[in-house]
């Protein structure tokens, strides 16, 4: 794999500044640049590296201002959004490095009557139960478990060891990372005669499509009805989604977030790492929840929140400052009391 | 599957109000009710839905008071505890939808000398090591790993991909969800000669019985002796239990709770989501620990606690209010100083 | 397996006090001691148990002072560090109980051209993709997945169901517990045309060696370059390490810790349970981070920190005390206002 700056610019619809014929065959971070490599510069904070990098080509955000006094050796490819452009390039490289797999490896277990499309892949030790449907172009890696009647859409990537319980539905273009568990029982018990009696969980999980689900993430099936992950919503590793949660589109759940049962979530929210959301809530859209925050009540739209319980992030930052002043405040009060009682 | 209101009432020992011959063939939440469906009403907060639901039968808690002025179309089945009754119905449906599996699928790996009872199930790609014992009626799903000498009791449900290390003991009637790991090494190291030397973990894990263990939950083996999960204790997904922890009966651990090594826990406690418990503690019985709380010391019985470190939940709620007043308090102090120094 | 006190003392270079010929064949905690068992006493807090234990031999730290007035029945083996000595004994027992496995079980999947050393082990249902390298003495348990070109060093222990994505590198003497996932995609998306476009992750993960990785822990591959876990660093269960994180040597990550992408970490830090570390930070060496703390910024060396955001642990403890006084402080302010406005 070797490309010229010119080829890359054409692919990304960018503008070449410098030698269009210089070639690159690998990628590197700009601060670790080497001859023959491609780097990118999207964050102005790192602009200094441009003048020292040894990378041959640098993909650069057109908004970045360069210092006309300083020189650099790389050929630049200017694009509107260098980060997104880099993503497209990475996708191209990824596809070249990991070509789509096809065919059925042995030994695998495919129940009678299940149709595997000709361009799909089923790895060794995968278990495909009765009634399962698999879409075109879908790749099912080794040691995956698809329970009875699971439906997997087109062009999905189900990595090694994913477990999907019976009756769950995975939409098109989903990526499920190793070890994630879709459709285990929701957590419901009722105390009866001095014991905790299990409440059976007869619903399912529906991923609407274009979802990425991180390694070892767990999404529980609904008690009745559906747990729904809206189209385009992405989850990092070890996220926990309780039974009957319904999310809208394009939410981002960072690692180790937990959402308790029956909570409804709008679109385009960002939940930073280790956030906890209580059950039976209604969360609006376009909110950002800071890392480790805890959400005990309903939330409207468009807020930046932080803390347990969450408050506006600005107030939370001020609180941290005031907390440090508490000893002084108490001292002041003591002094005031003294002056008055004199 | 179709039942009349009369049949359901007989099964649940309830009282029919309305047409006893109306039939239902599916379940629905009361707010999403449809003709031919059964719903339930246990929480008075949702009573309003009764007057608008289209469900044909509603299972209702006898404690719920109805408005004699308003009409509804459903046949009611009154029971002492609608939620528990619904649980029993769900169990019946669950059993009908997912009949118990039997027999041994191929290819599986069953070490020489291991007896699989005639009514048990061993799925394909399951690995049953030497010395393993499997109780009657137990179902071992595909891709499960049972290490040397593992004992699994009667009527257990071990879902796909569960891993149980050597010498661990699973009591009767346990449900282990996909991806949980029982008996991995406790986390113990001693700094020796500038390195962290591993302390071998030669104990095991014992689940006493009637336990449900969530997806991707991990319970570590004891350094020596036993990590014990008491009878009837239930764990949600991604709970972490350290080596040598001993819990009593009927505790509830919600998702993402972590308990560090050697802590002892009594009976009937509730640990809400993401709670952390330090090691070597003694926790009493019938406590409730609010979500995300952190427990650094011993706890007696019957408390409702919150925060890091935990304090009574009432005090914690007050603290949140006082925290908001800090800027005002500081202002007041400043003003007081001014008045006095005048 | 039966040893005399004398044999144990020789193995551990300790001093016998009492009958050197007394025999033990099992281990027990000192408070659960029985005849024929070996216990250890390292923490002075538990010294009282020595006078009541029925264990035949007690391994004892030479720093522990005994009460000359009280008697005990056990033979003592005095050593410099009883805990470390116990570790060495446990290792010996562990090796006796779980002898290293050898050979290739069937059915397993080993791609053409992969060499499995004669003293290595590959369990049934393990999947070894093309280009994989396996070091001498390495044990690969059942249902493990090694993607294309994965390199595993010598004397590694890869427990059941571990998943390692393509191109990752595991150094010598690593222990990976069941269900951990090495090399899943880092979590990176860019909003493009109203959608979240995936940024491909074409780097890998490198464990330098002597690492222990807990059950269900996840370590993401780098976007470009390497996610690196330094030599001797140990992780408990369900730790999350983001893409491009680089850690130094001998760090301890307790259970459920999360580290966001691109953060650099020095040596010999301890991260207690459920700690969260933000992305793109620089963390020094020899710090201790208390349980559940949250780290939003760079950290120098040698600190003991606590809270979200982290502050010195001493200050954090004081803050908890001051927080309890807030109602009194507000009262005082009210009273002061009254006195002044009189």
Tab-separated table of N, CA, C and O in Angstrom, chain A residues 48-105:
chain	number	residue	atom	x	y	z
A	48	UNK	N	2.630	23.189	16.655
A	48	UNK	CA	4.095	23.231	16.740
A	48	UNK	C	4.767	21.999	16.139
A	48	UNK	O	5.855	22.088	15.562
A	49	UNK	N	4.118	20.854	16.292
A	49	UNK	CA	4.717	19.617	15.782
A	49	UNK	C	4.912	19.651	14.266
A	49	UNK	O	5.760	18.957	13.731
A	50	UNK	N	4.096	20.478	13.575
A	50	UNK	CA	4.193	20.512	12.120
A	50	UNK	C	5.594	20.897	11.677
A	50	UNK	O	6.107	20.403	10.675
A	51	UNK	N	6.222	21.783	12.472
A	51	UNK	CA	7.522	22.330	12.043
A	51	UNK	C	8.672	21.381	12.334
A	51	UNK	O	9.793	21.602	11.920
A	52	UNK	N	8.393	20.320	13.084
A	52	UNK	CA	9.459	19.376	13.439
A	52	UNK	C	9.186	17.965	12.939
A	52	UNK	O	10.075	17.126	12.928
A	53	UNK	N	7.964	17.689	12.534
A	53	UNK	CA	7.624	16.316	12.147
A	53	UNK	C	8.437	15.874	10.933
A	53	UNK	O	8.744	16.676	10.047
A	54	UNK	N	8.785	14.596	10.924
A	54	UNK	CA	9.471	14.038	9.755
A	54	UNK	C	8.515	13.330	8.804
A	54	UNK	O	8.947	12.735	7.813
A	55	UNK	N	7.218	13.347	9.138
A	55	UNK	CA	6.248	12.709	8.249
A	55	UNK	C	6.287	13.369	6.876
A	55	UNK	O	6.517	14.572	6.762
A	56	UNK	N	6.060	12.595	5.836
A	56	UNK	CA	6.149	13.111	4.471
A	56	UNK	C	4.906	13.875	4.050
A	56	UNK	O	4.984	14.808	3.245
A	57	UNK	N	3.749	13.454	4.588
A	57	UNK	CA	2.503	14.128	4.250
A	57	UNK	C	1.756	14.411	5.544
A	57	UNK	O	1.703	13.560	6.440
A	58	UNK	N	1.203	15.623	5.660
A	58	UNK	CA	0.362	15.949	6.808
A	58	UNK	C	-0.989	16.435	6.299
A	58	UNK	O	-1.075	17.378	5.518
A	59	UNK	N	-1.999	15.743	6.777
A	59	UNK	CA	-3.386	16.113	6.515
A	59	UNK	C	-3.712	17.215	7.513
A	59	UNK	O	-3.562	17.028	8.722
A	60	UNK	N	-4.148	18.386	6.997
A	60	UNK	CA	-4.276	19.511	7.924
A	60	UNK	C	-5.623	20.198	7.783
A	60	UNK	O	-6.153	20.332	6.663
A	61	UNK	N	-6.166	20.592	8.898
A	61	UNK	CA	-7.431	21.301	8.944
A	61	UNK	C	-7.242	22.685	8.334
A	61	UNK	O	-6.314	23.410	8.720
A	62	UNK	N	-8.109	23.089	7.418
A	62	UNK	CA	-7.870	24.365	6.740
A	62	UNK	C	-8.007	25.550	7.679
A	62	UNK	O	-7.547	26.648	7.392
A	63	UNK	N	-8.602	25.322	8.850
A	63	UNK	CA	-8.760	26.418	9.813
A	63	UNK	C	-7.475	26.702	10.590
A	63	UNK	O	-7.378	27.712	11.285
A	64	UNK	N	-6.514	25.821	10.493
A	64	UNK	CA	-5.285	26.018	11.269
A	64	UNK	C	-4.391	27.062	10.603
A	64	UNK	O	-4.096	26.974	9.411
A	65	UNK	N	-3.975	28.054	11.405
A	65	UNK	CA	-3.130	29.126	10.868
A	65	UNK	C	-1.670	28.784	11.042
A	65	UNK	O	-1.235	28.428	12.134
A	66	UNK	N	-0.919	28.918	9.980
A	66	UNK	CA	0.504	28.581	10.048
A	66	UNK	C	1.328	29.862	10.192
A	66	UNK	O	0.908	30.951	9.778
A	67	UNK	N	2.476	29.660	10.773
A	67	UNK	CA	3.386	30.782	11.006
A	67	UNK	C	4.269	30.929	9.765
A	67	UNK	O	5.074	30.051	9.467
A	68	UNK	N	4.093	32.029	8.980
A	68	UNK	CA	4.840	32.153	7.715
A	68	UNK	C	6.345	32.218	7.945
A	68	UNK	O	7.122	31.986	7.010
A	69	UNK	N	6.764	32.503	9.165
A	69	UNK	CA	8.197	32.616	9.477
A	69	UNK	C	8.869	31.250	9.601
A	69	UNK	O	10.082	31.163	9.588
A	70	UNK	N	8.057	30.217	9.888
A	70	UNK	CA	8.671	28.921	10.185
A	70	UNK	C	8.493	27.970	9.011
A	70	UNK	O	7.504	28.004	8.294
A	71	UNK	N	9.452	27.079	8.837
A	71	UNK	CA	9.389	26.156	7.691
A	71	UNK	C	9.088	24.736	8.143
A	71	UNK	O	9.278	24.380	9.295
A	72	UNK	N	8.620	23.981	7.208
A	72	UNK	CA	8.317	22.565	7.484
A	72	UNK	C	8.661	21.784	6.228
A	72	UNK	O	8.771	22.357	5.130
A	73	UNK	N	8.823	20.467	6.366
A	73	UNK	CA	9.273	19.668	5.206
A	73	UNK	C	8.140	18.875	4.573
A	73	UNK	O	8.248	18.410	3.445
A	74	UNK	N	7.047	18.680	5.309
A	74	UNK	CA	5.975	17.818	4.800
A	74	UNK	C	5.189	18.466	3.669
A	74	UNK	O	5.099	19.691	3.582
A	75	UNK	N	4.650	17.648	2.805
A	75	UNK	CA	3.610	18.099	1.884
A	75	UNK	C	2.311	18.141	2.666
A	75	UNK	O	1.989	17.197	3.390
A	76	UNK	N	1.575	19.278	2.534
A	76	UNK	CA	0.293	19.376	3.233
A	76	UNK	C	-0.861	18.998	2.316
A	76	UNK	O	-0.824	19.282	1.117
A	77	UNK	N	-1.862	18.345	2.909
A	77	UNK	CA	-3.145	18.163	2.224
A	77	UNK	C	-4.188	18.846	3.094
A	77	UNK	O	-4.500	18.386	4.196
A	78	UNK	N	-4.689	20.012	2.591
A	78	UNK	CA	-5.662	20.797	3.366
A	78	UNK	C	-7.071	20.286	3.110
A	78	UNK	O	-7.499	20.153	1.957
A	79	UNK	N	-7.795	20.029	4.201
A	79	UNK	CA	-9.190	19.585	4.090
A	79	UNK	C	-10.039	20.370	5.087
A	79	UNK	O	-9.520	20.977	6.015
A	80	UNK	N	-11.361	20.299	4.913
A	80	UNK	CA	-12.266	21.050	5.789
A	80	UNK	C	-12.185	20.535	7.214
A	80	UNK	O	-12.190	21.302	8.172
A	81	UNK	N	-12.102	19.218	7.384
A	81	UNK	CA	-12.111	18.633	8.728
A	81	UNK	C	-11.096	17.488	8.736
A	81	UNK	O	-11.386	16.368	8.329
A	82	UNK	N	-9.896	17.794	9.215
A	82	UNK	CA	-8.800	16.819	9.100
A	82	UNK	C	-9.074	15.556	9.902
A	82	UNK	O	-8.663	14.456	9.527
A	83	UNK	N	-9.783	15.729	11.029
A	83	UNK	CA	-10.070	14.569	11.860
A	83	UNK	C	-11.003	13.597	11.138
A	83	UNK	O	-10.764	12.389	11.095
A	84	UNK	N	-12.057	14.157	10.557
A	84	UNK	CA	-13.001	13.313	9.832
A	84	UNK	C	-12.331	12.695	8.594
A	84	UNK	O	-12.533	11.524	8.279
A	85	UNK	N	-11.516	13.490	7.919
A	85	UNK	CA	-10.819	12.988	6.730
A	85	UNK	C	-9.888	11.843	7.112
A	85	UNK	O	-9.807	10.819	6.425
A	86	UNK	N	-9.201	12.030	8.250
A	86	UNK	CA	-8.331	10.975	8.730
A	86	UNK	C	-9.139	9.703	8.985
A	86	UNK	O	-8.695	8.595	8.688
A	87	UNK	N	-10.341	9.892	9.526
A	87	UNK	CA	-11.227	8.751	9.763
A	87	UNK	C	-11.508	7.992	8.487
A	87	UNK	O	-11.458	6.762	8.451
A	88	UNK	N	-11.770	8.738	7.411
A	88	UNK	CA	-12.060	8.080	6.132
A	88	UNK	C	-10.841	7.312	5.640
A	88	UNK	O	-10.953	6.195	5.142
A	89	UNK	N	-9.670	7.936	5.785
A	89	UNK	CA	-8.438	7.250	5.374
A	89	UNK	C	-8.212	5.987	6.199
A	89	UNK	O	-7.857	4.933	5.675
A	90	UNK	N	-8.424	6.122	7.518
A	90	UNK	CA	-8.234	4.971	8.401
A	90	UNK	C	-9.170	3.838	8.007
A	90	UNK	O	-8.787	2.662	8.006
A	91	UNK	N	-10.396	4.207	7.662
A	91	UNK	CA	-11.351	3.180	7.230
A	91	UNK	C	-10.811	2.428	6.018
A	91	UNK	O	-10.914	1.204	5.935
A	92	UNK	N	-10.227	3.207	5.091
A	92	UNK	CA	-9.699	2.589	3.866
A	92	UNK	C	-8.568	1.626	4.228
A	92	UNK	O	-8.507	0.504	3.740
A	93	UNK	N	-7.689	2.082	5.139
A	93	UNK	CA	-6.566	1.229	5.540
A	93	UNK	C	-7.064	-0.005	6.287
A	93	UNK	O	-6.637	-1.139	6.042
A	94	UNK	N	-8.025	0.242	7.191
A	94	UNK	CA	-8.597	-0.854	7.973
A	94	UNK	C	-9.152	-1.938	7.051
A	94	UNK	O	-8.931	-3.136	7.267
A	95	UNK	N	-9.876	-1.496	6.031
A	95	UNK	CA	-10.457	-2.472	5.109
A	95	UNK	C	-9.371	-3.250	4.379
A	95	UNK	O	-9.527	-4.435	4.090
A	96	UNK	N	-8.261	-2.544	4.087
A	96	UNK	CA	-7.171	-3.226	3.392
A	96	UNK	C	-6.491	-4.254	4.312
A	96	UNK	O	-6.140	-5.358	3.898
A	97	UNK	N	-6.333	-3.866	5.592
A	97	UNK	CA	-5.656	-4.752	6.547
A	97	UNK	C	-6.537	-5.932	6.963
A	97	UNK	O	-6.059	-7.028	7.192
A	98	UNK	N	-7.818	-5.668	7.146
A	98	UNK	CA	-8.750	-6.700	7.609
A	98	UNK	C	-9.841	-6.917	6.590
A	98	UNK	O	-10.953	-6.467	6.769
A	99	UNK	N	-9.505	-7.596	5.525
A	99	UNK	CA	-10.540	-7.785	4.509
A	99	UNK	C	-11.719	-8.534	5.108
A	99	UNK	O	-11.554	-9.328	6.020
A	100	UNK	N	-12.891	-8.247	4.626
A	100	UNK	CA	-14.104	-8.921	5.102
A	100	UNK	C	-13.950	-10.419	4.917
A	100	UNK	O	-13.489	-10.893	3.887
A	101	UNK	N	-14.349	-11.155	5.915
A	101	UNK	CA	-14.288	-12.610	5.855
A	101	UNK	C	-15.567	-13.147	5.241
A	101	UNK	O	-16.625	-12.545	5.343
A	102	UNK	N	-15.427	-14.305	4.603
A	102	UNK	CA	-16.574	-14.959	3.972
A	102	UNK	C	-16.566	-16.448	4.264
A	102	UNK	O	-15.518	-17.030	4.509
A	103	UNK	N	-17.700	-17.043	4.181
A	103	UNK	CA	-17.772	-18.499	4.279
A	103	UNK	C	-18.019	-18.994	5.691
A	103	UNK	O	-18.095	-18.219	6.641
A	104	UNK	N	-18.149	-20.299	5.795
A	104	UNK	CA	-18.493	-20.927	7.075
A	104	UNK	C	-17.338	-21.812	7.503
A	104	UNK	O	-16.983	-22.754	6.787
A	105	UNK	N	-16.729	-21.481	8.646
A	105	UNK	CA	-15.645	-22.319	9.158
A	105	UNK	C	-16.205	-23.498	9.950
A	105	UNK	O	-17.262	-23.399	10.572
